[in-house]
XYZ file of C-alpha atoms in Angstrom:
385
model
C -34.827 0.226 -69.642
C -35.494 -2.770 -67.438
C -31.820 -3.818 -67.494
C -30.721 -0.280 -66.691
C -33.137 -0.153 -63.741
C -31.764 -3.401 -62.310
C -28.218 -2.137 -62.711
C -29.122 1.081 -60.918
C -30.693 -0.834 -58.028
C -27.676 -3.108 -57.809
C -25.275 -0.164 -57.703
C -27.404 1.571 -55.057
C -27.448 -1.540 -52.833
C -23.700 -1.964 -53.282
C -23.064 1.618 -52.209
C -25.329 1.272 -49.171
C -23.704 -1.974 -48.011
C -20.175 -0.756 -48.702
C -20.911 2.554 -47.012
C -22.242 0.827 -43.889
C -19.221 -1.467 -43.767
C -16.876 1.480 -44.152
C -18.672 3.346 -41.387
C -18.480 0.311 -39.105
C -14.749 0.080 -39.764
C -14.365 3.693 -38.707
C -16.216 2.967 -35.495
C -14.045 -0.090 -34.766
C -10.844 1.867 -35.300
C -12.126 4.727 -33.177
C -13.065 2.302 -30.392
C -9.579 0.795 -30.322
C -7.920 4.193 -30.212
C -10.091 5.181 -27.268
C -8.330 2.436 -25.241
C -5.058 4.385 -25.309
C -4.755 8.116 -24.728
C -1.667 10.320 -24.723
C -0.909 13.479 -22.766
C 2.047 15.693 -21.865
C 3.746 14.721 -18.611
C 6.794 16.945 -18.145
C 10.263 17.905 -19.345
C 13.502 16.420 -18.000
C 16.624 18.392 -17.118
C 18.078 17.182 -20.430
C 15.176 18.759 -22.305
C 13.332 15.554 -23.201
C 9.571 16.066 -23.470
C 7.937 13.199 -21.606
C 4.566 11.790 -22.584
C 2.113 9.774 -20.539
C 0.190 6.918 -22.130
C -2.995 5.678 -20.471
C -4.256 2.181 -21.287
C -7.873 1.365 -20.388
C -9.649 -1.987 -20.646
C -13.374 -2.703 -21.002
C -13.801 -2.875 -17.211
C -12.356 0.563 -16.556
C -8.988 -0.639 -15.265
C -6.190 1.786 -16.170
C -2.416 1.657 -16.469
C -0.380 4.839 -16.941
C 3.101 4.656 -18.478
C 5.640 7.371 -19.257
C 8.427 7.235 -21.836
C 11.009 8.100 -19.189
C 12.315 4.846 -17.745
C 9.296 2.991 -19.128
C 7.818 3.830 -15.735
C 4.355 2.732 -14.619
C 3.110 5.768 -12.696
C -0.347 4.364 -11.915
C -2.206 1.050 -12.061
C -5.765 0.638 -10.839
C -7.479 -2.517 -9.606
C -10.996 -3.187 -8.259
C -11.904 -3.918 -4.653
C -14.765 -6.179 -3.561
C -17.220 -3.308 -4.077
C -16.053 -2.743 -7.653
C -14.107 0.409 -6.779
C -10.958 0.919 -8.863
C -8.036 2.453 -6.989
C -4.371 3.002 -7.753
C -2.299 0.162 -6.209
C 1.281 1.139 -7.174
C 3.482 3.577 -5.299
C 4.881 6.611 -7.073
C 5.804 10.251 -6.857
C 3.327 13.124 -6.799
C 5.455 15.239 -9.181
C 7.301 14.309 -12.406
C 10.577 15.565 -10.932
C 10.580 12.660 -8.502
C 11.041 10.269 -11.415
C 13.359 12.533 -13.391
C 15.741 13.383 -10.535
C 17.173 9.940 -9.820
C 14.112 7.941 -8.673
C 16.060 6.496 -5.699
C 13.464 3.774 -5.083
C 13.130 2.802 -8.777
C 9.366 3.359 -8.507
C 7.574 1.635 -11.405
C 10.658 1.504 -13.642
C 11.969 -0.878 -16.254
C 15.278 -2.220 -14.973
C 18.329 -3.052 -17.108
C 20.736 -3.998 -18.314
C 21.007 -6.098 -15.212
C 18.273 -6.227 -12.581
C 19.481 -6.740 -9.015
C 23.089 -6.759 -7.808
C 26.426 -7.727 -9.322
C 29.191 -8.223 -6.729
C 31.994 -5.673 -6.656
C 30.596 -4.118 -9.853
C 32.594 -6.414 -12.109
C 32.418 -9.692 -13.990
C 34.249 -11.652 -16.661
C 32.786 -12.823 -19.935
C 34.562 -15.080 -22.399
C 37.877 -14.369 -20.710
C 37.526 -10.589 -20.653
C 37.003 -8.574 -17.462
C 34.435 -5.775 -17.274
C 33.956 -3.094 -14.638
C 30.482 -1.613 -14.401
C 29.003 1.306 -12.485
C 29.373 0.952 -8.712
C 26.221 2.504 -7.263
C 25.335 0.307 -4.249
C 28.258 0.244 -1.848
C 30.842 -2.069 -3.433
C 28.267 -3.486 -5.867
C 26.353 -2.505 -8.969
C 22.566 -2.373 -8.613
C 19.883 -2.361 -11.321
C 22.186 -1.538 -14.224
C 24.023 1.359 -12.587
C 23.204 4.926 -11.620
C 22.025 5.705 -15.148
C 20.450 2.362 -15.944
C 17.360 1.821 -18.057
C 15.217 3.470 -15.359
C 16.732 6.864 -16.296
C 16.576 6.502 -20.091
C 14.243 7.949 -22.682
C 12.250 5.117 -24.273
C 10.588 5.326 -27.659
C 6.917 4.358 -27.328
C 4.580 3.268 -30.104
C 0.927 2.305 -29.891
C 0.591 -1.192 -31.342
C -2.231 -1.391 -33.897
C -4.500 -4.237 -34.944
C -4.241 -6.134 -31.665
C -7.008 -7.416 -29.403
C -6.010 -5.455 -26.290
C -4.390 -2.032 -25.770
C -0.632 -2.501 -26.162
C 2.418 -0.251 -26.033
C 5.755 -1.067 -27.624
C 8.714 0.481 -25.805
C 12.186 0.392 -27.323
C 15.622 1.554 -26.236
C 19.085 0.951 -27.674
C 21.890 0.871 -25.128
C 25.275 1.784 -26.606
C 28.299 -0.484 -26.375
C 30.021 0.375 -23.086
C 27.035 2.108 -21.477
C 27.490 1.872 -17.702
C 30.408 -0.464 -18.496
C 28.415 -3.221 -20.192
C 29.704 -4.694 -23.471
C 27.768 -4.711 -26.731
C 25.073 -2.562 -28.284
C 21.873 -3.907 -26.747
C 18.546 -3.309 -28.489
C 15.684 -3.798 -26.039
C 11.949 -3.969 -26.699
C 9.238 -4.214 -24.050
C 5.504 -4.642 -24.613
C 2.906 -3.554 -22.044
C -0.523 -5.098 -22.692
C -3.667 -4.543 -20.606
C -6.142 -7.388 -21.062
C -9.864 -7.524 -20.354
C -9.365 -9.987 -17.497
C -7.523 -7.228 -15.583
C -4.018 -8.483 -16.295
C -0.952 -6.435 -17.168
C 1.261 -8.486 -19.455
C 4.919 -7.479 -19.808
C 6.965 -9.057 -22.593
C 10.707 -8.427 -22.878
C 12.997 -8.881 -25.893
C 16.663 -8.001 -26.429
C 19.437 -8.538 -28.979
C 23.141 -7.690 -28.891
C 26.059 -7.315 -31.291
C 28.644 -8.538 -28.733
C 28.504 -11.095 -25.910
C 26.919 -9.415 -22.882
C 24.753 -10.111 -19.823
C 21.063 -9.247 -19.575
C 18.549 -9.487 -16.736
C 15.470 -7.312 -17.290
C 12.657 -6.747 -14.805
C 9.928 -4.338 -13.694
C 10.195 -2.503 -10.381
C 6.648 -1.517 -9.408
C 5.838 -1.346 -5.697
C 2.383 -2.624 -4.809
C 0.056 -1.792 -1.956
C -3.287 -3.486 -2.540
C -5.011 -1.456 0.169
C -4.986 1.567 -2.136
C -3.760 3.672 0.798
C -0.033 4.265 0.489
C 0.411 5.349 4.105
C -0.494 1.838 5.298
C 2.143 -0.859 5.614
C 1.969 -4.030 3.527
C 2.619 -6.351 6.466
C -1.073 -7.360 6.581
C -1.002 -8.571 2.953
C -1.129 -12.366 2.708
C 1.454 -13.825 0.337
C 2.164 -17.192 -1.230
C 5.303 -17.901 -3.286
C 5.676 -21.123 -5.243
C 9.279 -21.786 -4.203
C 10.918 -24.395 -1.993
C 14.303 -22.651 -1.881
C 15.752 -19.149 -1.649
C 19.195 -17.551 -1.957
C 20.824 -16.454 1.309
C 22.910 -13.266 1.055
C 25.986 -11.722 2.632
C 26.240 -8.335 4.362
C 26.007 -6.433 1.035
C 23.019 -8.528 -0.132
C 24.999 -10.591 -2.648
C 23.972 -14.284 -2.778
C 26.455 -16.550 -1.002
C 25.896 -19.275 -3.607
C 23.935 -21.488 -1.230
C 20.436 -22.571 -2.266
C 18.620 -22.987 1.028
C 15.317 -24.735 1.719
C 12.610 -22.376 2.972
C 11.103 -25.023 5.254
C 11.243 -24.102 8.947
C 12.449 -20.569 8.142
C 10.685 -17.181 7.938
C 11.180 -17.488 4.153
C 8.593 -20.232 3.805
C 5.701 -18.789 1.801
C 4.669 -22.105 0.260
C 1.436 -21.665 2.223
C -0.110 -18.192 2.230
C 0.663 -16.096 5.305
C 0.798 -12.407 6.254
C 4.008 -10.723 5.102
C 4.475 -9.367 8.613
C 4.026 -12.692 10.414
C 7.757 -13.416 10.720
C 9.347 -10.350 9.178
C 10.809 -9.243 12.524
C 11.967 -12.705 13.580
C 15.410 -13.182 15.116
C 16.897 -14.368 11.829
C 20.314 -13.493 10.411
C 19.033 -13.207 6.838
C 16.176 -10.878 7.801
C 18.613 -8.705 9.715
C 20.896 -8.419 6.695
C 18.026 -7.408 4.431
C 16.241 -5.298 7.065
C 13.337 -7.565 6.152
C 12.745 -9.507 2.964
C 15.080 -8.538 0.099
C 15.948 -11.951 -1.326
C 15.567 -14.054 -4.426
C 13.331 -17.118 -4.330
C 14.144 -20.068 -6.615
C 10.830 -20.700 -8.307
C 9.357 -24.158 -8.756
C 8.569 -25.317 -12.282
C 9.515 -23.970 -15.689
C 7.817 -22.003 -18.439
C 5.066 -19.449 -17.931
C 3.370 -20.451 -14.671
C 1.748 -18.989 -11.560
C 4.510 -18.178 -9.082
C 2.949 -15.924 -6.445
C -0.339 -14.677 -5.025
C -0.927 -11.690 -2.763
C -4.245 -11.015 -1.040
C -5.431 -7.980 0.914
C -8.316 -8.953 3.148
C -9.496 -5.406 3.812
C -10.269 -4.667 0.159
C -10.599 -8.199 -1.230
C -7.933 -7.468 -3.871
C -5.958 -10.441 -5.128
C -2.851 -10.173 -7.308
C -1.456 -13.251 -9.040
C 1.956 -13.225 -10.711
C 2.930 -15.421 -13.667
C 6.407 -15.632 -15.196
C 8.762 -17.831 -17.181
C 11.766 -16.609 -15.154
C 13.648 -18.898 -12.721
C 13.516 -16.465 -9.806
C 11.651 -13.637 -8.122
C 13.054 -10.972 -5.823
C 10.578 -10.314 -3.041
C 11.362 -6.940 -1.515
C 9.299 -5.683 1.418
C 10.069 -1.972 1.027
C 12.688 -1.907 3.772
C 14.510 1.148 2.413
C 11.455 3.386 2.024
C 12.263 6.212 4.400
C 9.435 8.755 4.362
C 11.288 11.404 2.338
C 8.595 11.775 -0.311
C 4.852 12.398 -0.371
C 2.546 9.577 -1.465
C -0.226 9.895 -4.040
C -2.816 9.429 -1.264
C -1.307 11.879 1.214
C 1.282 11.265 3.908
C 4.740 9.836 3.209
C 6.231 6.731 1.617
C 7.269 5.213 4.910
C 9.050 1.976 5.844
C 7.338 -1.085 4.317
C 4.440 0.725 2.676
C 5.017 -1.145 -0.599
C 6.342 -4.485 -1.810
C 7.965 -5.642 -5.051
C 7.868 -8.989 -6.820
C 10.628 -8.580 -9.401
C 10.678 -11.582 -11.733
C 14.214 -12.223 -12.951
C 17.297 -14.419 -13.174
C 19.358 -14.655 -10.007
C 21.458 -11.779 -8.621
C 25.189 -11.901 -9.380
C 24.726 -14.694 -11.944
C 27.679 -13.486 -14.096
C 29.974 -14.296 -11.144
C 28.286 -17.524 -10.049
C 28.569 -20.361 -12.605
C 26.126 -22.572 -10.685
C 23.295 -20.062 -11.340
C 21.287 -20.038 -14.604
C 23.255 -18.086 -17.206
C 22.374 -14.503 -18.102
C 24.763 -14.351 -21.057
C 23.384 -13.176 -24.388
C 25.368 -13.697 -27.596
C 25.004 -12.155 -31.060
C 22.374 -14.004 -33.058
C 20.455 -14.984 -29.916
C 17.244 -13.329 -28.736
C 16.489 -12.658 -25.082
C 12.789 -13.240 -24.392
C 10.842 -13.220 -21.151
C 7.265 -12.659 -20.009
C 5.618 -11.679 -16.741
C 1.936 -11.112 -15.957
C 0.377 -9.302 -12.988
C -3.289 -10.304 -12.831
C -5.818 -8.649 -10.522
C -9.101 -10.031 -9.255
C -11.337 -9.952 -6.182
C -11.614 -12.604 -3.524
C -15.017 -12.389 -1.861
């Protein structure tokens, strides 16, 4: 009887402990799932049902992503009073994204971010003609580039921070590019208010790849205000001058003693209207800076004095396209009322150089079978008192 009693007590304790552990596991799983929510967003003209995924970190920062174009439709960041506000431009209705997205608001860009001269290039002795959608050139992968495609999205499990896995397979010949390209992008929202973007791609034929993210930022949180009062620093001693169609000339020019010198932080608007040939060609800043250093490093900082918001950009890419929103033209409503007017948003598109397939002196963007394209960029938000 004594032995039986001890066995009964032992079994009871085991069940209690195991039951508590099991319950705790349920709570942990539930807590992780609460960091990512899913909702219906809209239906495209092709009949694709689009979902919106909302990532939330422990501080209350949120990032909203849709599976059309891998687009970031909203990203919040705190001001000096702890108030979280949306700091990326976007449309007020889903149709704005579905019907062309002429500004590429928030989109994943591929196969080739930026411009390729005369919409053609040669690779391993073979000539390719790609979609001509920017005057004589091809821009951001063509009219139906990755920004217009339906991406498969999965919630990544058993990770420390809320993470989405986006995947898209581009067929051989899509928009004129060779090879079937399988692309995977991870969006991760960390607890130090950073959005991490990791890119991967593989091909079955030699091709060119240059992926980037095209969010427009306005750290004021008011999208009717211009970004010329934002103070910017770019860790680059050289930039790429362009011709009349914004294709790099091949020259790598020192920024010193030019309006392109952001080695020391200054307001974006300080010299944006200077009597400078390059600024006239771009209608402002729309150029690629040759970044100092290699590997994942801090390459830019942007500060908005009115709100105290600070954005720091990290990347392992060799260049960044700083675009000061010169082609925003007030045709669409903003999410805070008013219109998306001239220079009400800026982009820092981390990438390889424009027109690299036609310029052998630039870092190569060629990807061969058996190789894996990998790149990472981080946008980190904080407050400067």
